[in-house]
Short mmCIF file of C-alpha atoms and ligand atoms in Angstrom, two decimals:
data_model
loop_
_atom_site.label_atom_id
_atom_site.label_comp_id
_atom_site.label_asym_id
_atom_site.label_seq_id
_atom_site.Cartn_x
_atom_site.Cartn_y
_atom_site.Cartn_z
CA UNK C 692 -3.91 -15.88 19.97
CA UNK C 693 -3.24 -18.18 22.93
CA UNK C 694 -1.86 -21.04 20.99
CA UNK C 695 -0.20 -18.84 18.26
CA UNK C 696 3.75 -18.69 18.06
CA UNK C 697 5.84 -16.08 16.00
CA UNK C 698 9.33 -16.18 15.77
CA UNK C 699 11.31 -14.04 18.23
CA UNK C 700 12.43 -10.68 16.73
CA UNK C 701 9.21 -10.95 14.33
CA UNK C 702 8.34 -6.99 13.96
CA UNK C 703 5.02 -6.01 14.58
CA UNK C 704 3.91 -2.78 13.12
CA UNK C 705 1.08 -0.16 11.42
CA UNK C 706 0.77 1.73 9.10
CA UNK C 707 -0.16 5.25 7.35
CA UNK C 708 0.37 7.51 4.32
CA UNK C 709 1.06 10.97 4.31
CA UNK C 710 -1.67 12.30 2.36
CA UNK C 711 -4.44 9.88 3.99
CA UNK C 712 -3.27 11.63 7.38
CA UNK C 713 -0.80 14.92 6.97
CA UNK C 714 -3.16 17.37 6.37
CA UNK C 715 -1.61 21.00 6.36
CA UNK C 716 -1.34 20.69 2.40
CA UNK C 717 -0.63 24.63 2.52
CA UNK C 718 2.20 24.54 5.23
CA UNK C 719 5.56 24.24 5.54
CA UNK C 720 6.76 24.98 2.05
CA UNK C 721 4.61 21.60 0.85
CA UNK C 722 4.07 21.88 -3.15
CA UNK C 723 0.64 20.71 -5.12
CA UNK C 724 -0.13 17.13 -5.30
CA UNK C 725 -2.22 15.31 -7.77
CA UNK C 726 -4.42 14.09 -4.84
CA UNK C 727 -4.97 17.78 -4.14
CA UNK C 728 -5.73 18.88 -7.36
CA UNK C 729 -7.66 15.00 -8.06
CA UNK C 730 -9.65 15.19 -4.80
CA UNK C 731 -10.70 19.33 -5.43
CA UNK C 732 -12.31 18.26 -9.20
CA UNK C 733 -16.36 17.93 -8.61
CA UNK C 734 -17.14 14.10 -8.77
CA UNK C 735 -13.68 12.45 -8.12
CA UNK C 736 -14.35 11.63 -4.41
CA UNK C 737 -17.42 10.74 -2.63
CA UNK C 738 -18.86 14.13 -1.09
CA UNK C 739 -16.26 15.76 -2.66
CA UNK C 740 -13.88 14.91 0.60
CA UNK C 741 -9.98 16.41 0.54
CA UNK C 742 -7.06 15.38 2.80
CA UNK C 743 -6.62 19.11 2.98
CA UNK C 744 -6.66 18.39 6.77
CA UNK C 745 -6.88 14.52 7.25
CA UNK C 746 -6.22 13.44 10.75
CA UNK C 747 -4.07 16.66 11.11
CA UNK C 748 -0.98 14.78 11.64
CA UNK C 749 1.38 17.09 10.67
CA UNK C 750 0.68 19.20 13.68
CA UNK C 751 -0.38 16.12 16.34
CA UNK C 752 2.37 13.65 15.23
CA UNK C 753 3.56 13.96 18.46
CA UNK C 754 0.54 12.79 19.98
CA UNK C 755 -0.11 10.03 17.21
CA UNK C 756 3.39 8.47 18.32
CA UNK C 757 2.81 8.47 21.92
CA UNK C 758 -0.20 6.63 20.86
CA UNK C 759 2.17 3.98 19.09
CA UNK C 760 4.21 3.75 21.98
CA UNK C 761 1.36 2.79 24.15
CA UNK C 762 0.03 0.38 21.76
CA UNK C 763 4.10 -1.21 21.93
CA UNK C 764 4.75 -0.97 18.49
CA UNK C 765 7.76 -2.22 17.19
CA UNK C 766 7.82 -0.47 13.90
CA UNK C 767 5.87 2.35 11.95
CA UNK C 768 5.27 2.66 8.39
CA UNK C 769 4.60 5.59 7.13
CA UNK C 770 5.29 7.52 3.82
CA UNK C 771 7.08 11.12 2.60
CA UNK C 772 5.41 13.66 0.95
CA UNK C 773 7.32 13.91 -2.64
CA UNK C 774 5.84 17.79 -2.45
CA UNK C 775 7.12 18.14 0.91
CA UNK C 776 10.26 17.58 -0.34
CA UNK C 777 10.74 18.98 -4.01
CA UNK C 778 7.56 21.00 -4.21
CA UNK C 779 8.03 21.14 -8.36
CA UNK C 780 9.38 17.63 -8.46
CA UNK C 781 12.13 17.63 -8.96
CA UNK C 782 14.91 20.37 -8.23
CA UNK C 783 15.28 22.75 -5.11
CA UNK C 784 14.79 20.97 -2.16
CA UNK C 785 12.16 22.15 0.60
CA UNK C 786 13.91 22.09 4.11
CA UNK C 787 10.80 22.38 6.13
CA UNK C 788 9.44 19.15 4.20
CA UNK C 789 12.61 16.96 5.27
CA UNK C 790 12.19 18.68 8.73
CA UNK C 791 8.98 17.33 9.50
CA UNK C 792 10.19 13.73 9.02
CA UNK C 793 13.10 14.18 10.73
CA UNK C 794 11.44 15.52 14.03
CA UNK C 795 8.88 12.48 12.83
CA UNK C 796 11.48 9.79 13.25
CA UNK C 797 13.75 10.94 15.61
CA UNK C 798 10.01 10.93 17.80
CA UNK C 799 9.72 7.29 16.85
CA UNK C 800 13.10 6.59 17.50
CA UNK C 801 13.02 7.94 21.07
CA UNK C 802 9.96 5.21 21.73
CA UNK C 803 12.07 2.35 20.47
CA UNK C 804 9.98 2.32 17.32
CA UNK C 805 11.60 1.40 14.20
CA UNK C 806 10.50 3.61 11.33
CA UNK C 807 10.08 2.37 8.00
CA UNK C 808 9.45 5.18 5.19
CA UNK C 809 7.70 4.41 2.11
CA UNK C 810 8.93 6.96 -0.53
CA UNK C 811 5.92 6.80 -3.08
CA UNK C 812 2.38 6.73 -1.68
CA UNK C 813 0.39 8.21 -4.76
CA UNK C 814 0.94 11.86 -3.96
CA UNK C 815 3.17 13.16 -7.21
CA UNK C 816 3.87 16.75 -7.66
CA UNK C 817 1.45 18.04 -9.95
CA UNK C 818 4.45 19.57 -11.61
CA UNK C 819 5.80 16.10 -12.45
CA UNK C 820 2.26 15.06 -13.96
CA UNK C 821 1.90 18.08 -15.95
CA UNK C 822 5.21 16.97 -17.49
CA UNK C 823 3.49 13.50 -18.71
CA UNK C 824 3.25 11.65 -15.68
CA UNK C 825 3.91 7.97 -14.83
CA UNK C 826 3.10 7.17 -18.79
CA UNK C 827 6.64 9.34 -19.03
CA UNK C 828 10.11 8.17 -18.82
CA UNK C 829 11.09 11.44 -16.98
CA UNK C 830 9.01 10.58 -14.13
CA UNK C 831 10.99 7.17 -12.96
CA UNK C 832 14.35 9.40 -13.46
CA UNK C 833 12.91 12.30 -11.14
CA UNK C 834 11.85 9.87 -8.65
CA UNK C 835 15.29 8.34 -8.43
CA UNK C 836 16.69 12.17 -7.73
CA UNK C 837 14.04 12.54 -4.88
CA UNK C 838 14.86 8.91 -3.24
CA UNK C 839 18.21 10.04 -2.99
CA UNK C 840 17.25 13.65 -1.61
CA UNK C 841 15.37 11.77 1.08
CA UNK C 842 17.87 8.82 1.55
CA UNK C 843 20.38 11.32 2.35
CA UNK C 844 18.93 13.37 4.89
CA UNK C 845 17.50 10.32 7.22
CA UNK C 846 19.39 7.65 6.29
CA UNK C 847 21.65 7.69 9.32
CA UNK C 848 18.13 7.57 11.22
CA UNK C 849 15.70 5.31 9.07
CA UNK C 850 17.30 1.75 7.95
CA UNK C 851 14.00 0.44 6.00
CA UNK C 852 12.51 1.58 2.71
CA UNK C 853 9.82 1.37 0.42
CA UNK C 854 10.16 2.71 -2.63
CA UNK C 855 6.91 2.57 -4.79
CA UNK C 856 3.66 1.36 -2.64
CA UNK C 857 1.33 -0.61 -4.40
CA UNK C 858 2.62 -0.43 -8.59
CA UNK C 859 -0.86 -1.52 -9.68
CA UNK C 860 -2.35 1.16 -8.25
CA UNK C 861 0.10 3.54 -9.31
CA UNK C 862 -0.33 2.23 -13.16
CA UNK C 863 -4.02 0.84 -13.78
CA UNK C 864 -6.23 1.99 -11.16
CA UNK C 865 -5.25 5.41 -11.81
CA UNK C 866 -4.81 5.38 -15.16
CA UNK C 867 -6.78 2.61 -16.91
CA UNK C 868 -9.92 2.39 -14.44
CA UNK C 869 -9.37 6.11 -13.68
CA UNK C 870 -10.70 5.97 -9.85
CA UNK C 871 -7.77 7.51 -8.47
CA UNK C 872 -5.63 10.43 -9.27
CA UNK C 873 -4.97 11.12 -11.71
CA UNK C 874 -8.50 9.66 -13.14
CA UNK C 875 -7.40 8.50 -16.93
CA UNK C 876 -8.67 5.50 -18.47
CA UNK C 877 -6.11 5.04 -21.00
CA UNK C 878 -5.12 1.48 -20.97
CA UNK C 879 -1.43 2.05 -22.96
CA UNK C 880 -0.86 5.22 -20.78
CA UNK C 881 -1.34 2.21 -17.64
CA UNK C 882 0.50 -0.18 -18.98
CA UNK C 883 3.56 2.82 -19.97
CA UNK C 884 2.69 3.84 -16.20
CA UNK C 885 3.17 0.26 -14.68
CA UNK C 886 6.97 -0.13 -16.34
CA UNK C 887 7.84 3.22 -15.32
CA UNK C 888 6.44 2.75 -11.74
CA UNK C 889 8.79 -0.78 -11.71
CA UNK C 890 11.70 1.06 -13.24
CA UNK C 891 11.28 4.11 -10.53
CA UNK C 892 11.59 1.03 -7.62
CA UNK C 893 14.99 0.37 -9.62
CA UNK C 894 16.50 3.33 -9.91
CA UNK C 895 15.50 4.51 -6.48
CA UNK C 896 16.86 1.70 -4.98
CA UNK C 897 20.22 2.76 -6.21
CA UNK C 898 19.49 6.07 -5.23
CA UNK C 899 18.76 5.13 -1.59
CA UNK C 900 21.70 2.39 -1.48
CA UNK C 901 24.33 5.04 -2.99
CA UNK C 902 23.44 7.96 -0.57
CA UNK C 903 22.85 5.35 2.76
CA UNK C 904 24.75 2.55 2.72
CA UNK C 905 23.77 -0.59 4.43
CA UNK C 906 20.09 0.58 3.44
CA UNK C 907 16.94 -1.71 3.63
CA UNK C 908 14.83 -1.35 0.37
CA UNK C 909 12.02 -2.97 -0.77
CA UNK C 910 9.05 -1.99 -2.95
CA UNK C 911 5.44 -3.10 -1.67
CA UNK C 912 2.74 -4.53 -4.17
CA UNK C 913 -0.49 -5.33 -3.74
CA UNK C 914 -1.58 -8.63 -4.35
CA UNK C 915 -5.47 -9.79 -4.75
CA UNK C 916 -5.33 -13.58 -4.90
CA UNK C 917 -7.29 -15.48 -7.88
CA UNK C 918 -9.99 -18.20 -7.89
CA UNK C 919 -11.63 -19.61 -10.61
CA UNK C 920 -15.30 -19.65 -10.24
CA UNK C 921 -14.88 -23.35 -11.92
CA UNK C 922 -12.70 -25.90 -13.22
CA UNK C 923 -14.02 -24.92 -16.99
CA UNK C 924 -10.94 -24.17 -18.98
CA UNK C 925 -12.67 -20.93 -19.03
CA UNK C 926 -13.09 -19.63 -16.26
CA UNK C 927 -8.87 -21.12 -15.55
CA UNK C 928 -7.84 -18.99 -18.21
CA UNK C 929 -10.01 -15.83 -16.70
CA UNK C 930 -8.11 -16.55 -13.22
CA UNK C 931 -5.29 -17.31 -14.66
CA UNK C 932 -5.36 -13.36 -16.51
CA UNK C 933 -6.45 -11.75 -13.58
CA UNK C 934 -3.47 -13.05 -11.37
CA UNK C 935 -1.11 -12.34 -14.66
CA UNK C 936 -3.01 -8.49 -14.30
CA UNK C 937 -2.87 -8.24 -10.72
CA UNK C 938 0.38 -10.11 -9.34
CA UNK C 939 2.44 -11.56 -11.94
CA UNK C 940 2.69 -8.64 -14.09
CA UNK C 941 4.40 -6.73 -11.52
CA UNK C 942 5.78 -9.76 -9.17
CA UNK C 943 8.22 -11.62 -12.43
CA UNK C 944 9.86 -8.24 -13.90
CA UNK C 945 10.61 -8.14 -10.23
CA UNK C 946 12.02 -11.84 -9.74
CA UNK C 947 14.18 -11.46 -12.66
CA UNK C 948 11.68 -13.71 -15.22
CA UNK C 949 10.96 -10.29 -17.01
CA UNK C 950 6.99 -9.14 -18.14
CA UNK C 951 4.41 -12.49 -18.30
CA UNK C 952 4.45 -13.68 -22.18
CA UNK C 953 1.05 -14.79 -21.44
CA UNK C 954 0.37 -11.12 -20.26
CA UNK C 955 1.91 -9.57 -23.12
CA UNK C 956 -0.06 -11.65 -25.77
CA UNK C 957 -3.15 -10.81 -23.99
CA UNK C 958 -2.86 -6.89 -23.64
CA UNK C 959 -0.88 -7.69 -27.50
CA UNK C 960 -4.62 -9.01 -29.21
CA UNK C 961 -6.57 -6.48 -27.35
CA UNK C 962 -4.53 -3.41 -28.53
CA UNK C 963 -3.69 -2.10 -25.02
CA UNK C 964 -0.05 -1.95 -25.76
CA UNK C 965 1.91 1.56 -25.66
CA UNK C 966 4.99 1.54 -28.21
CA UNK C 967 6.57 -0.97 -25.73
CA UNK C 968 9.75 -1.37 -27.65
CA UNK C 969 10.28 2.16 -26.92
CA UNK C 970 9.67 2.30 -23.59
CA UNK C 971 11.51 -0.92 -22.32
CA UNK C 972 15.13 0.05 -22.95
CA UNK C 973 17.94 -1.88 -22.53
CA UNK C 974 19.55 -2.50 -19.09
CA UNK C 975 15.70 -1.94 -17.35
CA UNK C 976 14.89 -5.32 -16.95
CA UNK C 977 18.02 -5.79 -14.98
CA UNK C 978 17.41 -2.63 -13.12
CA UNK C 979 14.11 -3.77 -11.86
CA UNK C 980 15.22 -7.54 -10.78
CA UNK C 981 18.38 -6.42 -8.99
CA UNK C 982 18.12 -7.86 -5.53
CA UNK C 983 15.50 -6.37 -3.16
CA UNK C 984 16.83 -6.92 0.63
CA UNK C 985 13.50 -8.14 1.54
CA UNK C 986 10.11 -8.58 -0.10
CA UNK C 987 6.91 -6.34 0.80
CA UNK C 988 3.17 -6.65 -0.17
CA UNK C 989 0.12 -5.83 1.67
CA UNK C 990 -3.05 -8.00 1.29
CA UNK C 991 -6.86 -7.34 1.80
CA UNK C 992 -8.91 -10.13 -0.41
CA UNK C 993 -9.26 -12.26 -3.02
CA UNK C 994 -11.48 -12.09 -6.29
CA UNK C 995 -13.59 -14.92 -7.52
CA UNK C 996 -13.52 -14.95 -11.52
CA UNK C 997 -15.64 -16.50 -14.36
CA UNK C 998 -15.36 -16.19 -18.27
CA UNK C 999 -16.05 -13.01 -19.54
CA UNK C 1000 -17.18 -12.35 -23.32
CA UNK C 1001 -14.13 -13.07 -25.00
CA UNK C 1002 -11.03 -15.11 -24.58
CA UNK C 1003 -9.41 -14.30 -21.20
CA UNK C 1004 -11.57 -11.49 -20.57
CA UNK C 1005 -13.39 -12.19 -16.72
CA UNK C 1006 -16.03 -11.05 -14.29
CA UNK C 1007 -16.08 -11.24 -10.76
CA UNK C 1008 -18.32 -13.31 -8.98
CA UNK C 1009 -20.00 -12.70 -5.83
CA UNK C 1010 -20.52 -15.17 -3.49
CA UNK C 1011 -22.77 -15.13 -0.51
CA UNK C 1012 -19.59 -14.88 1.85
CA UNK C 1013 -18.92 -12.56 4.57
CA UNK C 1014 -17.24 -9.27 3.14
CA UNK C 1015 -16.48 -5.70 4.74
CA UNK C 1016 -17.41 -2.18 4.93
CA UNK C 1017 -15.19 -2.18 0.96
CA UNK C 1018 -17.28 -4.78 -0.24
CA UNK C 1019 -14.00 -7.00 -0.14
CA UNK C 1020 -14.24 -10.81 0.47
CA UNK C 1021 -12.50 -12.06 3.52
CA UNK C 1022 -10.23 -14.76 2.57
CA UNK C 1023 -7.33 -15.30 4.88
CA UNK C 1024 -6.59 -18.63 3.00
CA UNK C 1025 -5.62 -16.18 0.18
CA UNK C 1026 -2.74 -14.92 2.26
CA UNK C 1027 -1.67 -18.39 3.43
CA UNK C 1028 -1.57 -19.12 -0.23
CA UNK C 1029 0.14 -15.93 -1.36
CA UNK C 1030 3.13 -16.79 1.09
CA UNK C 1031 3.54 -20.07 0.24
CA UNK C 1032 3.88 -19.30 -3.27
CA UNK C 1033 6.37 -16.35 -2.58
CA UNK C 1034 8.35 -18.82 -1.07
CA UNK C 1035 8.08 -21.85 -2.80
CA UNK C 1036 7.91 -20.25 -6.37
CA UNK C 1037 9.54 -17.00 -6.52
CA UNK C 1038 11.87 -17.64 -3.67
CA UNK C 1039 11.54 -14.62 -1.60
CA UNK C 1040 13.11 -13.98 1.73
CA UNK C 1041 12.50 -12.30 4.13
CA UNK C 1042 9.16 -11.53 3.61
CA UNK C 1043 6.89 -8.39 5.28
CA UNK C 1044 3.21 -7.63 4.88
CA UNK C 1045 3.45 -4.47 5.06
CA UNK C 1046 -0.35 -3.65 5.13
CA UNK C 1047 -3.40 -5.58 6.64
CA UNK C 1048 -6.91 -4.49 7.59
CA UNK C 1049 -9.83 -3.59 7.42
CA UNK C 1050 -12.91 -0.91 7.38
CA UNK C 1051 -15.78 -1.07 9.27
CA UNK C 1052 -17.83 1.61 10.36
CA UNK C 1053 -18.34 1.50 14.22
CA UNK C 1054 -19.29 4.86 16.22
CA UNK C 1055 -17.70 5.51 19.17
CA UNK C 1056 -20.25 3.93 21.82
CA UNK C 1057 -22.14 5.76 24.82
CA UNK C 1058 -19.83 3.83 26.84
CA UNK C 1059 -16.74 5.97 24.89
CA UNK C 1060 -14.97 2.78 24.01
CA UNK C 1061 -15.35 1.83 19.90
CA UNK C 1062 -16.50 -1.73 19.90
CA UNK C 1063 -15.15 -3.81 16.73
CA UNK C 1064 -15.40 -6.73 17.48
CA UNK C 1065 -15.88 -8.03 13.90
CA UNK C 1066 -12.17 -6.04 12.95
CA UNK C 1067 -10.46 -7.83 15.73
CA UNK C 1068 -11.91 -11.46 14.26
CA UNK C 1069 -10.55 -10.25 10.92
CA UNK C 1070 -7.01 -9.72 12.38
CA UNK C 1071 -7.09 -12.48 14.03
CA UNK C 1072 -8.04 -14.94 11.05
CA UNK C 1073 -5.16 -13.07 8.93
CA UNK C 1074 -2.41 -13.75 11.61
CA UNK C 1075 -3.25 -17.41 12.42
CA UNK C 1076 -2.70 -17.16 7.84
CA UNK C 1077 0.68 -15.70 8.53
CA UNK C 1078 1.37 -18.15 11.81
CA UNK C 1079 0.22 -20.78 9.54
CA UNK C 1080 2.61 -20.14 6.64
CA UNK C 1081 5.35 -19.35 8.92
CA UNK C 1082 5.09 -23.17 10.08
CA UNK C 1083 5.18 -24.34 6.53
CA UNK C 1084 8.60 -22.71 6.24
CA UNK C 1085 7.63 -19.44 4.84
CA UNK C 1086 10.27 -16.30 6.48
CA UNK C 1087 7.61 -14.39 7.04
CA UNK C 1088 9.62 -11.96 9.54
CA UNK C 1089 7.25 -8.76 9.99
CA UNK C 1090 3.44 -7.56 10.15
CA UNK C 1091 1.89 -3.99 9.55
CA UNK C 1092 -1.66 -3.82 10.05
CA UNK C 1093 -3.57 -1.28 7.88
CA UNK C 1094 -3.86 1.55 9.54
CA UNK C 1095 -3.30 2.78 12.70
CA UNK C 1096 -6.12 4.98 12.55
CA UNK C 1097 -9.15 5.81 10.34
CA UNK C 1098 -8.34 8.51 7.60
CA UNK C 1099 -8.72 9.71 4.07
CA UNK C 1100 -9.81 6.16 2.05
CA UNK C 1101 -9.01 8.06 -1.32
CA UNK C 1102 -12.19 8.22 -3.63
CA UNK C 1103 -13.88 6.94 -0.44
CA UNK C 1104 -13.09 10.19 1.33
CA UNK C 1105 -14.12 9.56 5.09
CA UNK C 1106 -16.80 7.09 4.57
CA UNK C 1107 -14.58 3.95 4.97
CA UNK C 1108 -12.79 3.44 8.51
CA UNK C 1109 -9.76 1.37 8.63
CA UNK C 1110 -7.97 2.19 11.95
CA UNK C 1111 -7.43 0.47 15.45
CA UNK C 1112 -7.76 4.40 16.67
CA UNK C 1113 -11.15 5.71 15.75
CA UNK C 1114 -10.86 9.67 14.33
CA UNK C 1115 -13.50 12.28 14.80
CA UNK C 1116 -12.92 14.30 11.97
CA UNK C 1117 -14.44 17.38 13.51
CA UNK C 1118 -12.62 17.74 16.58
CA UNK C 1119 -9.43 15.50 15.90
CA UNK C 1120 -10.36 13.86 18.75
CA UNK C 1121 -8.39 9.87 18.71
CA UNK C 1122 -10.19 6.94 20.69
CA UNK C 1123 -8.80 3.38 20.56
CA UNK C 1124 -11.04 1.05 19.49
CA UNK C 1125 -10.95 -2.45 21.01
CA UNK C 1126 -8.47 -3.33 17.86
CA UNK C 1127 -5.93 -1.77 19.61
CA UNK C 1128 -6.15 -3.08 22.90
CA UNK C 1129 -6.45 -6.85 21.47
CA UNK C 1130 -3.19 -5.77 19.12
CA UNK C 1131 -2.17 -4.34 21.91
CA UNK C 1132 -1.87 -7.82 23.72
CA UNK C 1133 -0.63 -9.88 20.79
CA UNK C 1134 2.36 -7.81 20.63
CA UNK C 1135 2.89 -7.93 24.11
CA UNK C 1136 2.86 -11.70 24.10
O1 IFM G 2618 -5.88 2.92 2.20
C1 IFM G 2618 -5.29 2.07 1.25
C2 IFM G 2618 -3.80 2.30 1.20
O2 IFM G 2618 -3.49 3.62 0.90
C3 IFM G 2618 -3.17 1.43 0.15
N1 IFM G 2618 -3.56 0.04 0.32
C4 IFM G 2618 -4.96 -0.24 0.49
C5 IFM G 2618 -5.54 0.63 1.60
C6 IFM G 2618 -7.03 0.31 1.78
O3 IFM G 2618 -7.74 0.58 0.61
#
């Protein structure tokens, strides 16, 4: 990191979400999510693991900030509880649940840190789902009334927001693959899911902007860069779907260049289509590109793709390069690239990742240190990607690594470990790896 220069001002932060870490899914007036009820069906997470208690934030966030503070972070991101807050969805509001992230930030705020609060994180009421779901309409409009619940009791403390984390998740890996809540595999219910996920950034961004002014919003997407196994037209046109699937789909509503023709003609011949004349209405389109005040996605690898069966269709390939505890590729060219193109092409500014990392499964050691060496390398080749871009022009003007310690990797349970602050599930017990300290340096510098 010696020879590495970031602009001044350049936030350095971590990450979290409430339900990976909150525990205390009883307490404090918190309603059902459909990670509670997703996570307690037999077969939905490996070993049947909950985040009925997580990392038991909700009761040691006092501790888990003073950890933050010593590591000198600049910023936290973290996420609200929609059940914390309107424990049927929408509706009456739950004191305790805005409360709890009040005392949160005003913590963080007392150690200088800067919170940033993502509003969706994947934990919808279950009444909300009940009523139809992401497929539904209803469920961008009740979002929209919650972002404005929120907005309006911490917006004179938290400046930065995220509405929706990760709209690909939200739409097709919950509802067309069906690994996480709330486990469908109905590929018009994901592709319903995915406008209504973009429309619920829209609308809450109004929301949050109408009840505190001078708000920063953003939404976050997840991007998995593209690579064509070859230079066969084939295997082109399978990268070229993929990225449509994975980036541009969400990423041009977004920019104002409205859903990927290519994308629409592809999910058009397969019959994945919902009744999409219905459920685009006029004015969304608008709603969705209106100006974000900065630009947020979080990045973990890239996917290698051949020619599938049939036009378009792909597989991933699997090359004999170094990958992590998740089975992902590293490929911090793929970030280098991703910038570039935000900037060159889409014209984004400023720009955040707002989550980077990485699982690996060290123990803590005899010694009672947790040695990762192999997560710090990772880090390190990501952030000479950003210092990289940031040379080439690119505003790249913040960092989160993913996550400040190891919790509840969704259908993964406990098995995957992607924190600087190794948790021992039993006893709670927090121990720094050797992440943290090297983190711990780069920010200082
Ligand atoms: O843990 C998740 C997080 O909730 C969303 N982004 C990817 C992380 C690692 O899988």
């Amino acid at each position: 990191m010696d020879t590495m220069m970031f602009p001044e001002g350049f936030v350095w932060g971590a990450a979290t979400s409430a339900y990976q870490i909150e525990g205390a899914v009883h307490e404090g007036g918190r309603g059902e999510s459909i990670w509670d009820r997703f996570s307690h069906t037999p077969g939905k997470t490996r070993d049947g693991h909950t985040g009925d208690v997580a990392c038991d934030h909700y009761h040691r966030y006092k501790e888990d900030v003073a950890l933050m503070a010593d590591l000198g972070l600049k910023a936290y991101r973290f996420s609200v509880a929609w059940p914390r807050i309107l424990p049927g969805g929408r509706g009456a509001v739950n004191q305790q649940g805005l409360d709890f992230y009040r005392r949160l930030v005003d913590e963080l705020l007392a150690r200088g840190i800067t919170p940033y609060a993502t509003l969706y994180h994947w934990d919808l009421p279950v009444a909300l789902e009940d009523a139809g779901g992401w497929p539904a309409r209803a469920t961008a409009e009740a979002f929209a009334e919650y972002a404005g619940v929120v907005a309006a009791a911490l917006g004179d403390r938290v400046k930065h927001w995220i509405t929706i984390n990760e709209p690909w998740c939200v739409s097709f890996l919950s509802h067309q693959i069906g690994e996480h809540a709330p486990g469908r595999q109905d590929w018009p219910a994901a592709i319903a899911a995915s406008h209504h996920a973009l429309l619920a950034h829209g609308l809450g961004m109004q929301a949050i902007r109408a009840a505190a002014p001078g708000a920063q919003v953003s939404v976050a997407l997840n991007f998995t860069a593209a690579v064509p196994a070859s230079e066969s037209p084939a295997d082109r046109d399978a990268a070229r779907h993929y990225d449509g699937h994975f980036n541009r789909w969400f990423l041009d509503p977004l920019a104002g260049h409205g859903y990927p023709a290519d994308m629409l003609a592809d999910y058009g011949e397969a019959g994945y289509m919902p009744d999409w004349g219905a459920i685009v209405q006029p004015g969304d389109l608008a709603t969705i590109a209106a100006p974000a005040d900065f630009f947020a996605f979080n990045y973990y690898t890239r996917e290698v793709v051949a020619a599938g069966q049939r036009p378009w269709q792909y597989r991933a390939v699997r090359l004999d390069t170094p990958r992590t505890e998740m089975g992902w590729e590293i490929y911090p060219e793929g970030l280098y690239n991703i910038l570039l193109r935000l900037h060159s092409h889409y014209r984004m500014r400023p720009i955040y990742i707002t989550e980077n990392g990485v699982s690996y499964l060290h123990p803590v050691s005899e010694d009672g240190h947790v040695h990762d060496q192999d997560r710090i390398e990772f880090l390190r080749l990501h952030l000479a990607a950003c210092q990289r871009a940031i040379a080439a022009g690119v505003p790249l003007a913040g960092y989160f690594q993913w996550s400040l310690m190891d919790n509840f990797e969704w259908a993964h349970g406990y098995h995957q470990r992607f924190g600087i602050v190794h948790v021992d599930f039993d006893t709670q017990r927090r121990t720094p790896k050797d992440s943290f300290g090297w983190y711990r340096e780069v920010i200082a510098r």
